[in-house]
CSV table of N, CA and C in Angstrom, one decimal:
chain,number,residue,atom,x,y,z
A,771,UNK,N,127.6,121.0,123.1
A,771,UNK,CA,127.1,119.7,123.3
A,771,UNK,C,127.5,119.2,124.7
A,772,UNK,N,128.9,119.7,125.4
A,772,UNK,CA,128.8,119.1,126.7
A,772,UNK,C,128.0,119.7,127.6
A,773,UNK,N,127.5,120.6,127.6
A,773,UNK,CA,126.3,120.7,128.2
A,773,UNK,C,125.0,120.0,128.5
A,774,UNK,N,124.6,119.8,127.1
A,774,UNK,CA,123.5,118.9,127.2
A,774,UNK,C,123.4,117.2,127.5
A,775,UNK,N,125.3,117.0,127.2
A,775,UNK,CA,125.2,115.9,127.7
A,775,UNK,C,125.1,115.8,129.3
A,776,UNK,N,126.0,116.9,130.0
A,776,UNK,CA,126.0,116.8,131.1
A,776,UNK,C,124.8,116.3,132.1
A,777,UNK,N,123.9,116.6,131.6
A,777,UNK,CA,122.5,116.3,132.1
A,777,UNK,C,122.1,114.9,131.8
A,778,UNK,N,122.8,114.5,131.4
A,778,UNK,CA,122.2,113.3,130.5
A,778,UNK,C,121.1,112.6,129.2
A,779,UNK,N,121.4,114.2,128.7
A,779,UNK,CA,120.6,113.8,127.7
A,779,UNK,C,121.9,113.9,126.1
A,780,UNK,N,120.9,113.6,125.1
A,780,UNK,CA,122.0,113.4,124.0
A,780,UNK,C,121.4,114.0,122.9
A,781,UNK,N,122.2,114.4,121.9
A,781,UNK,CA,121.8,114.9,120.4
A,781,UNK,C,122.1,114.4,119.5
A,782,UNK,N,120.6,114.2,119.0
A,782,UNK,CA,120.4,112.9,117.9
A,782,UNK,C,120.3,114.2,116.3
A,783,UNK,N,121.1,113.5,115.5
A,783,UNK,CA,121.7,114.4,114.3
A,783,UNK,C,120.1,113.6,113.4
A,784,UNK,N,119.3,114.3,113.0
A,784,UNK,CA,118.3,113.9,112.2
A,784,UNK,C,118.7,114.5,110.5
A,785,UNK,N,117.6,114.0,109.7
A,785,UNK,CA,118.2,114.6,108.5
A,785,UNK,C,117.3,115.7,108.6
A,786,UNK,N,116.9,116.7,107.4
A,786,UNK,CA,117.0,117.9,107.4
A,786,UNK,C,114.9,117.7,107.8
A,787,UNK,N,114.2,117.0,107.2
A,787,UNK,CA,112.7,116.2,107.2
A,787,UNK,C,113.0,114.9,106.7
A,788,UNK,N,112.4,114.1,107.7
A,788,UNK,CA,112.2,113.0,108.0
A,788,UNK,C,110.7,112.7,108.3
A,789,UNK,N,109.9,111.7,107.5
A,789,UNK,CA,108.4,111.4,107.4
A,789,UNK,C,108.2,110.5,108.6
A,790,UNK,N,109.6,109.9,108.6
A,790,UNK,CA,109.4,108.8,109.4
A,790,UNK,C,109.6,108.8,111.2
A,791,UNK,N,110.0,110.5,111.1
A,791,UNK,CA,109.9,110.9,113.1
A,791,UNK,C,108.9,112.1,112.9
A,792,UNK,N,107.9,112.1,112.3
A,792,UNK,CA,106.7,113.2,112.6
A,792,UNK,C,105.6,113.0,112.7
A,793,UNK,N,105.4,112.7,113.7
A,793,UNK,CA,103.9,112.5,114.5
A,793,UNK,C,102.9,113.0,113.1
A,794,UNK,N,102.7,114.3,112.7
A,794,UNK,CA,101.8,115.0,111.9
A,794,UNK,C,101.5,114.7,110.7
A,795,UNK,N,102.8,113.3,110.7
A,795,UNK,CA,102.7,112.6,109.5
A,795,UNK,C,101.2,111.5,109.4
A,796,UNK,N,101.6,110.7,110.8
A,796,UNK,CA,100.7,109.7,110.8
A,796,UNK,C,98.9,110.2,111.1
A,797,UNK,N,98.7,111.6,111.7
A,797,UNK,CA,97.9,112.1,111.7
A,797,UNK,C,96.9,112.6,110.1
A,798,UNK,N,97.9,113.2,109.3
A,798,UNK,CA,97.3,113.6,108.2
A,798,UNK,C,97.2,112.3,107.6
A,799,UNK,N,97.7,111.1,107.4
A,799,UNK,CA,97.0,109.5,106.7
A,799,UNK,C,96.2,109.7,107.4
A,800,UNK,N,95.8,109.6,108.4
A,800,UNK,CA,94.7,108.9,109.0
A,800,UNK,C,93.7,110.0,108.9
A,801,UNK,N,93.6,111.8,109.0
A,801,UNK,CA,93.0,112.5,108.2
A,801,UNK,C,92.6,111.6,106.7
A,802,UNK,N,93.0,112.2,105.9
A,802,UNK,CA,92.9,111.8,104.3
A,802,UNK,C,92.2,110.6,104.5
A,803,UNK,N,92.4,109.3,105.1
A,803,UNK,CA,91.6,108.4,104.7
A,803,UNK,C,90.1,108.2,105.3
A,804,UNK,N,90.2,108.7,106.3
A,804,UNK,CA,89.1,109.6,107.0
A,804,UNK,C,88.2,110.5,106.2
A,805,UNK,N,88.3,111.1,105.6
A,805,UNK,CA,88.1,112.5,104.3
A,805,UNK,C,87.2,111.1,103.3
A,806,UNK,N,88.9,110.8,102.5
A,806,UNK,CA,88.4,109.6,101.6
A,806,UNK,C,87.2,108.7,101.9
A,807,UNK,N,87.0,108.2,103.5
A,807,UNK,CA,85.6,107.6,103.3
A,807,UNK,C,84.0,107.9,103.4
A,808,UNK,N,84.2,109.3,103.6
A,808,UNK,CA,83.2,109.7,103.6
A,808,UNK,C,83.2,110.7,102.1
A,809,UNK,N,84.2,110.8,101.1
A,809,UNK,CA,84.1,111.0,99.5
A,809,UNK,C,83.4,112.7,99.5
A,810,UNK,N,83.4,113.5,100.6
A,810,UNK,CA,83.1,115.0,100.4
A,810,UNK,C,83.2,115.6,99.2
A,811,UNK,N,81.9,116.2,99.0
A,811,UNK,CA,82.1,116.9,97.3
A,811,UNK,C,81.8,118.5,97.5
A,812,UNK,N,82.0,118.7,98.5
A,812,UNK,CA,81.8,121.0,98.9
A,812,UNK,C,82.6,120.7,99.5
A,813,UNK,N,83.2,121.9,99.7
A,813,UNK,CA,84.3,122.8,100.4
A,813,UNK,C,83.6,122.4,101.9
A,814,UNK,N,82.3,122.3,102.1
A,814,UNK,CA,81.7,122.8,103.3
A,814,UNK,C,81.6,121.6,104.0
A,815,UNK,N,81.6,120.0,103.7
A,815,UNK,CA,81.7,119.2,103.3
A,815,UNK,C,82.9,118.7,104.2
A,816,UNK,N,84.0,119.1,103.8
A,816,UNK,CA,85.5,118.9,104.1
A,816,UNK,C,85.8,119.5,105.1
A,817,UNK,N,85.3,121.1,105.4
A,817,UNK,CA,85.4,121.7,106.8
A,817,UNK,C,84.7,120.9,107.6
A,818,UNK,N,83.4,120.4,107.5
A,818,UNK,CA,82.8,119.8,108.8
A,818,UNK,C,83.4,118.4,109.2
A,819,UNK,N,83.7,117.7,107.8
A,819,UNK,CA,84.4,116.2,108.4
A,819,UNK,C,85.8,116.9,108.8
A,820,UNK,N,86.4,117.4,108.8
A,820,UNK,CA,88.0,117.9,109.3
A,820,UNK,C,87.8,118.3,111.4
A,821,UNK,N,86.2,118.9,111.3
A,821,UNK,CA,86.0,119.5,112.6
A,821,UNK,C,86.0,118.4,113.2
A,822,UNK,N,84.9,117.1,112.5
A,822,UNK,CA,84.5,116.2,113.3
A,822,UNK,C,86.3,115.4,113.8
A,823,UNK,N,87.0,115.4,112.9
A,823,UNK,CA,88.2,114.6,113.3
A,823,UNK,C,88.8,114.9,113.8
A,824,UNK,N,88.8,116.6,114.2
A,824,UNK,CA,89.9,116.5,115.2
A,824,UNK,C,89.2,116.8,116.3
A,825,UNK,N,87.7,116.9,116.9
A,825,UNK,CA,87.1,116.2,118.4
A,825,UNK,C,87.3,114.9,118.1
A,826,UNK,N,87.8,114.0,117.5
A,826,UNK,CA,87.5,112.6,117.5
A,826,UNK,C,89.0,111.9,118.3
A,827,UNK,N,90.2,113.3,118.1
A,827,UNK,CA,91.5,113.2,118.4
A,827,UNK,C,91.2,113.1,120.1
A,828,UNK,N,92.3,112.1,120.7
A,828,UNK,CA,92.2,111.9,122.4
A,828,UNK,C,93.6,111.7,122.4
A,829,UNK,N,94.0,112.2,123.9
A,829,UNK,CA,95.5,112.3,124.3
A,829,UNK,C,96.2,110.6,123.9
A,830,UNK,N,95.1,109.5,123.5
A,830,UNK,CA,95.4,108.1,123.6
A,830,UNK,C,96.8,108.3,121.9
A,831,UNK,N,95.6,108.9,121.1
A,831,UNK,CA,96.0,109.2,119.7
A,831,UNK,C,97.4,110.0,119.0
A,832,UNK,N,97.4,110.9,120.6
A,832,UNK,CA,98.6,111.5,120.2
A,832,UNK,C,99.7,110.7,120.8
A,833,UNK,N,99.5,110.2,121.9
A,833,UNK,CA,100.1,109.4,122.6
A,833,UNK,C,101.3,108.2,121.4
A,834,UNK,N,100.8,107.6,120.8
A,834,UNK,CA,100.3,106.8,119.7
A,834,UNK,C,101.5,107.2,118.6
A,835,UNK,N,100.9,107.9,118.5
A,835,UNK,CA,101.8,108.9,116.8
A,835,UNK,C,102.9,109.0,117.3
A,836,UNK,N,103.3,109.6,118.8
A,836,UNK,CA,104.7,110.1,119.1
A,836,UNK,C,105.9,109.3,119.6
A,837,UNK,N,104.6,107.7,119.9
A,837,UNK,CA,105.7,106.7,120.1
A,837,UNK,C,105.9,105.8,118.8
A,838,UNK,N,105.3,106.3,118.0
A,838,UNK,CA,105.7,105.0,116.7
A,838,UNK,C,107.0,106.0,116.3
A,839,UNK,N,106.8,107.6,116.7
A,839,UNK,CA,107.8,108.4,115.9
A,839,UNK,C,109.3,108.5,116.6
A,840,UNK,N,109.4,107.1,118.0
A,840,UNK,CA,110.3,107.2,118.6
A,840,UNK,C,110.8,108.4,119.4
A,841,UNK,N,109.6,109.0,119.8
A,841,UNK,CA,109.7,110.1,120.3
A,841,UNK,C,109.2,109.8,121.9
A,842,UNK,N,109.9,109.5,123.2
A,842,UNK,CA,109.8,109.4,124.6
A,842,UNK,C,108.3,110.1,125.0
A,843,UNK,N,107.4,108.9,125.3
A,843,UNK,CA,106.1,109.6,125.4
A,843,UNK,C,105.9,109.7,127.2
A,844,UNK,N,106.9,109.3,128.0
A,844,UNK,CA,106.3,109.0,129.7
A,844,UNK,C,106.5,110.3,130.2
């Protein structure tokens, strides 16, 4: 650890998963309710709205997820 402090940085003791610092978290809600409103009933259905969503993804979005996850987005 004195290492990494030396630099100035620090080590944050997280629990083992945490919902509430993973970006991938707020991505898959917003998947699923996405899914959910357009109610897909084929398999084929669910691959195409999944494709459409993640071209719909922009660096704004990840941007987004990583700061609500308290995670240093500059």
């Amino acid at each position: 650890m004195p290492m990494i402090e030396a630099v100035g940085a620090k080590v944050i003791c997280l629990s083992s998963y945490s919902p509430d610092f993973n970006p991938i978290e707020l991505w898959w809600s917003q998947l699923k309710s996405f899914l959910r409103s357009f109610a897909p009933t084929t398999t084929e259905m669910v691959d195409k709205l999944i494709s459409v969503a993640l071209d719909l993804i922009n660096p704004q979005h990840l941007r987004n997820w990583f700061a609500s996850c308290c995670y240093c987005t500059s």
